[in-house]
Amino acid sequence: MHSDITGNGKVLGVAVLDAQELAGDDSAIVLLDYMEMGEGPRRNLVKVRRGGSIAWMADLPSTSQQECYVSMDLGRAGVVFANTWRGYRVSIDSETGRIMASAAFPIAA
């Protein structure tokens, strides 16, 4: 489904780092390459419907200039788990894109 959703391998003009299909939803959660997105906080975790339309862009747990998502995985019952550059682990509702919970982990110096 990844190639069906993104067509040219990009979403919103940005390369895809990871895409995981949502079972029975005809869509996927896509992690975009934050390095291609410029300065500032980068909302680089999106839900993409078949055909390429964007259902949502996940909010970030902090507004730090360097904040972005660096990895993600799908859990049960429509939950997306993601890790951020600043050390947060968040759970996101796959239907709405809203952060349901977050926890900060210390960043090694």
Coordinates of N, CA and C in Angstrom, one line a residue:
M1 N 0.8 -1.2 0.0 CA 0.0 0.0 0.0 C 0.9 1.3 0.0
H2 N 2.0 1.2 0.6 CA 2.9 2.4 0.6 C 3.1 3.1 -0.7
S3 N 3.4 2.3 -1.7 CA 3.6 2.9 -3.1 C 2.2 3.4 -3.6
D4 N 1.1 2.7 -3.3 CA -0.2 3.2 -3.7 C -0.5 4.6 -3.1
I5 N -0.2 4.7 -1.9 CA -0.5 6.0 -1.2 C 0.3 7.1 -1.7
T6 N 1.6 7.0 -1.8 CA 2.5 8.1 -2.0 C 2.8 8.3 -3.5
G7 N 2.5 7.4 -4.3 CA 2.7 7.6 -5.8 C 4.2 7.7 -6.1
N8 N 4.8 8.9 -5.9 CA 6.2 9.1 -6.3 C 7.1 8.8 -5.1
G9 N 6.7 8.2 -4.1 CA 7.5 8.0 -2.9 C 7.6 9.1 -2.0
K10 N 6.8 10.2 -2.2 CA 6.9 11.3 -1.3 C 5.5 11.7 -0.9
V11 N 5.4 12.3 0.3 CA 4.1 12.9 0.8 C 4.4 14.3 1.1
L12 N 3.5 15.2 0.6 CA 3.7 16.6 0.8 C 5.0 17.1 0.3
G13 N 5.6 16.4 -0.7 CA 6.8 16.8 -1.3 C 8.1 16.3 -0.5
V14 N 7.9 15.5 0.5 CA 8.9 15.1 1.4 C 9.1 13.6 1.3
A15 N 10.3 13.1 1.3 CA 10.6 11.7 1.3 C 10.0 11.0 2.5
V16 N 9.6 9.7 2.3 CA 9.1 8.9 3.3 C 10.2 8.0 4.0
L17 N 10.3 8.1 5.3 CA 11.2 7.3 6.0 C 10.6 5.9 6.4
D18 N 9.3 5.9 6.8 CA 8.6 4.7 7.2 C 7.2 4.9 6.9
A19 N 6.5 3.8 6.5 CA 5.1 3.8 6.3 C 4.5 2.5 6.8
Q20 N 3.5 2.5 7.6 CA 2.9 1.3 8.1 C 1.4 1.4 7.9
E21 N 0.9 0.4 7.2 CA -0.5 0.3 6.9 C -1.4 0.0 8.1
L22 N -2.5 0.7 8.2 CA -3.5 0.5 9.2 C -4.5 -0.6 8.7
A23 N -4.6 -1.7 9.5 CA -5.4 -2.8 9.1 C -6.9 -2.3 9.0
G24 N -7.5 -2.7 7.9 CA -8.9 -2.4 7.7 C -9.3 -0.9 7.6
D25 N -8.3 0.0 7.4 CA -8.6 1.4 7.4 C -8.3 2.0 6.0
D26 N -7.6 1.3 5.1 CA -7.3 1.8 3.8 C -6.5 3.1 3.8
S27 N -5.6 3.1 4.8 CA -4.7 4.3 5.0 C -3.4 3.8 5.7
A28 N -2.5 4.7 5.9 CA -1.2 4.3 6.5 C -0.7 5.5 7.3
I29 N 0.1 5.2 8.3 CA 0.8 6.2 9.1 C 2.1 6.3 8.5
V30 N 2.5 7.5 8.2 CA 3.8 7.8 7.4 C 4.7 8.7 8.2
L31 N 5.9 8.3 8.3 CA 6.9 9.2 9.0 C 7.7 9.8 7.8
L32 N 7.7 11.2 7.8 CA 8.4 11.9 6.8 C 9.8 12.3 7.2
D33 N 10.7 12.5 6.2 CA 12.1 12.8 6.5 C 12.2 14.2 7.0
Y34 N 12.4 14.4 8.3 CA 12.5 15.7 8.9 C 13.6 16.5 8.4
M35 N 14.7 15.9 7.9 CA 15.8 16.6 7.4 C 15.5 17.5 6.1
E36 N 14.4 17.1 5.4 CA 13.9 17.8 4.2 C 12.9 18.9 4.6
M37 N 12.6 19.1 5.8 CA 11.5 20.0 6.2 C 11.9 21.3 6.7
G38 N 13.2 21.7 6.7 CA 13.6 23.0 7.1 C 13.7 23.2 8.6
E39 N 13.8 24.5 9.0 CA 14.0 24.9 10.4 C 12.7 24.8 11.2
G40 N 12.8 24.8 12.5 CA 11.7 24.8 13.4 C 11.1 23.5 13.7
P41 N 10.1 23.4 14.6 CA 9.4 22.2 14.9 C 8.9 21.6 13.6
R42 N 9.0 20.3 13.4 CA 8.5 19.7 12.1 C 7.5 18.6 12.5
R43 N 6.3 18.9 12.0 CA 5.2 17.9 12.2 C 5.3 16.9 11.0
N44 N 6.1 15.9 11.3 CA 6.4 14.9 10.2 C 5.8 13.5 10.3
L45 N 4.8 13.4 11.1 CA 4.1 12.2 11.3 C 2.6 12.4 10.8
V46 N 2.2 11.7 9.7 CA 0.9 12.0 9.1 C 0.2 10.7 8.8
K47 N -1.1 10.8 8.7 CA -2.0 9.7 8.3 C -2.4 10.0 6.8
V48 N -2.1 9.1 5.9 CA -2.4 9.3 4.5 C -3.4 8.3 4.1
R49 N -4.4 8.8 3.4 CA -5.4 7.9 2.8 C -4.9 7.4 1.5
R50 N -5.5 6.2 1.0 CA -5.2 5.7 -0.3 C -5.5 6.9 -1.3
G51 N -4.6 7.1 -2.2 CA -4.8 8.2 -3.2 C -4.0 9.4 -2.8
G52 N -3.5 9.4 -1.6 CA -2.6 10.5 -1.2 C -3.1 11.6 -0.3
S53 N -4.4 11.7 0.0 CA -4.9 12.8 0.8 C -4.5 12.6 2.2
I54 N -4.3 13.7 2.9 CA -3.8 13.7 4.3 C -5.0 13.7 5.2
A55 N -5.1 12.7 6.1 CA -6.2 12.7 7.1 C -5.9 13.6 8.3
W56 N -4.6 13.6 8.8 CA -4.1 14.4 9.9 C -2.6 14.5 9.9
M57 N -2.1 15.5 10.6 CA -0.7 15.6 10.9 C -0.6 15.7 12.4
A58 N 0.2 14.8 13.0 CA 0.3 14.7 14.4 C 0.9 15.9 15.0
D59 N 0.4 16.4 16.1 CA 1.0 17.4 16.9 C 2.2 16.9 17.5
L60 N 3.1 17.8 18.0 CA 4.3 17.5 18.7 C 4.1 17.7 20.2
P61 N 4.8 17.0 21.0 CA 4.6 17.2 22.5 C 5.4 18.4 23.0
S62 N 6.3 19.0 22.2 CA 6.9 20.2 22.6 C 7.1 21.1 21.4
T63 N 7.4 22.4 21.7 CA 7.5 23.3 20.6 C 9.0 23.7 20.4
S64 N 9.9 22.9 20.8 CA 11.3 23.2 20.7 C 11.7 23.3 19.2
Q65 N 12.6 24.2 18.8 CA 13.0 24.4 17.5 C 13.4 23.1 16.8
Q66 N 14.0 22.2 17.5 CA 14.5 21.0 16.8 C 13.6 19.8 17.0
E67 N 12.3 20.0 17.4 CA 11.4 18.9 17.7 C 10.9 18.3 16.4
C68 N 10.8 17.0 16.3 CA 10.2 16.2 15.2 C 10.1 14.8 15.7
Y69 N 9.4 14.0 14.9 CA 9.4 12.5 15.2 C 10.5 11.8 14.5
V70 N 11.1 10.9 15.2 CA 12.3 10.1 14.6 C 12.0 8.7 14.4
S71 N 10.9 8.1 15.0 CA 10.5 6.7 14.8 C 9.1 6.6 15.2
M72 N 8.5 5.5 14.7 CA 7.1 5.2 15.1 C 6.9 3.7 14.9
D73 N 5.8 3.2 15.6 CA 5.4 1.8 15.4 C 3.9 1.8 15.7
L74 N 3.2 0.8 15.2 CA 1.8 0.7 15.5 C 1.5 -0.3 16.6
G75 N 0.6 0.1 17.5 CA 0.2 -0.8 18.6 C -1.2 -1.3 18.3
R76 N -1.7 -1.9 19.3 CA -3.1 -2.5 19.1 C -4.1 -1.4 19.3
A77 N -5.3 -1.7 18.8 CA -6.5 -0.8 19.0 C -6.3 0.6 18.5
G78 N -5.6 0.7 17.3 CA -5.5 2.0 16.7 C -4.6 3.0 17.4
V79 N -3.6 2.5 18.1 CA -2.7 3.4 18.7 C -1.4 3.5 18.0
V80 N -0.8 4.7 17.7 CA 0.5 4.8 17.1 C 1.4 5.3 18.2
F81 N 2.6 4.6 18.3 CA 3.6 5.0 19.3 C 4.7 5.7 18.5
A82 N 5.2 6.8 19.0 CA 6.3 7.5 18.3 C 7.2 8.1 19.3
N83 N 8.5 8.2 18.8 CA 9.6 8.9 19.6 C 10.0 10.2 18.9
T84 N 10.3 11.2 19.7 CA 10.7 12.4 19.2 C 12.2 12.7 19.4
W85 N 12.7 13.7 18.7 CA 14.1 14.2 18.8 C 14.4 14.6 20.2
R86 N 13.5 15.2 20.9 CA 13.8 15.8 22.2 C 13.6 14.7 23.3
G87 N 13.3 13.5 23.0 CA 13.2 12.4 24.0 C 11.8 12.1 24.5
Y88 N 10.8 12.4 23.8 CA 9.4 12.1 24.2 C 9.0 10.8 23.6
R89 N 8.3 10.0 24.3 CA 7.6 8.8 23.7 C 6.1 9.1 23.9
V90 N 5.4 9.1 22.7 CA 4.0 9.5 22.7 C 3.1 8.4 22.2
S91 N 1.9 8.4 22.6 CA 0.9 7.5 22.0 C -0.2 8.5 21.3
I92 N -0.5 8.1 20.1 CA -1.4 8.9 19.3 C -2.5 8.1 18.8
D93 N -3.7 8.7 18.9 CA -4.9 8.0 18.4 C -4.9 8.0 16.8
S94 N -4.9 6.9 16.2 CA -4.8 6.8 14.7 C -6.0 7.3 14.0
E95 N -7.1 7.5 14.7 CA -8.3 8.1 14.1 C -8.2 9.6 14.0
T96 N -7.7 10.2 15.0 CA -7.8 11.7 15.1 C -6.4 12.4 15.0
G97 N -5.3 11.6 15.3 CA -4.0 12.2 15.3 C -3.6 12.9 16.5
R98 N -4.5 12.9 17.5 CA -4.3 13.6 18.8 C -3.4 12.7 19.7
I99 N -2.5 13.5 20.4 CA -1.6 12.8 21.4 C -2.5 12.4 22.6
M100 N -2.5 11.1 22.9 CA -3.3 10.6 24.1 C -2.4 10.6 25.4
A101 N -1.1 10.4 25.2 CA -0.2 10.4 26.4 C 1.2 10.7 25.9
S102 N 2.0 11.2 26.8 CA 3.4 11.4 26.4 C 4.3 11.3 27.7
A103 N 5.5 10.9 27.5 CA 6.4 10.8 28.6 C 7.8 11.3 28.1
A104 N 8.5 12.1 28.9 CA 9.8 12.6 28.5 C 10.8 11.7 29.1
F105 N 11.8 11.4 28.3 CA 13.0 10.6 28.7 C 14.2 11.5 28.6
P106 N 15.2 11.4 29.5 CA 16.4 12.3 29.5 C 17.1 12.0 28.2
I107 N 17.7 13.1 27.6 CA 18.5 13.0 26.4 C 20.0 12.9 26.9
A108 N 20.7 11.9 26.4 CA 22.1 11.8 26.8 C 22.9 12.9 26.2
A109 N 23.8 13.4 27.0 CA 24.7 14.5 26.6 C 25.8 14.1 25.8

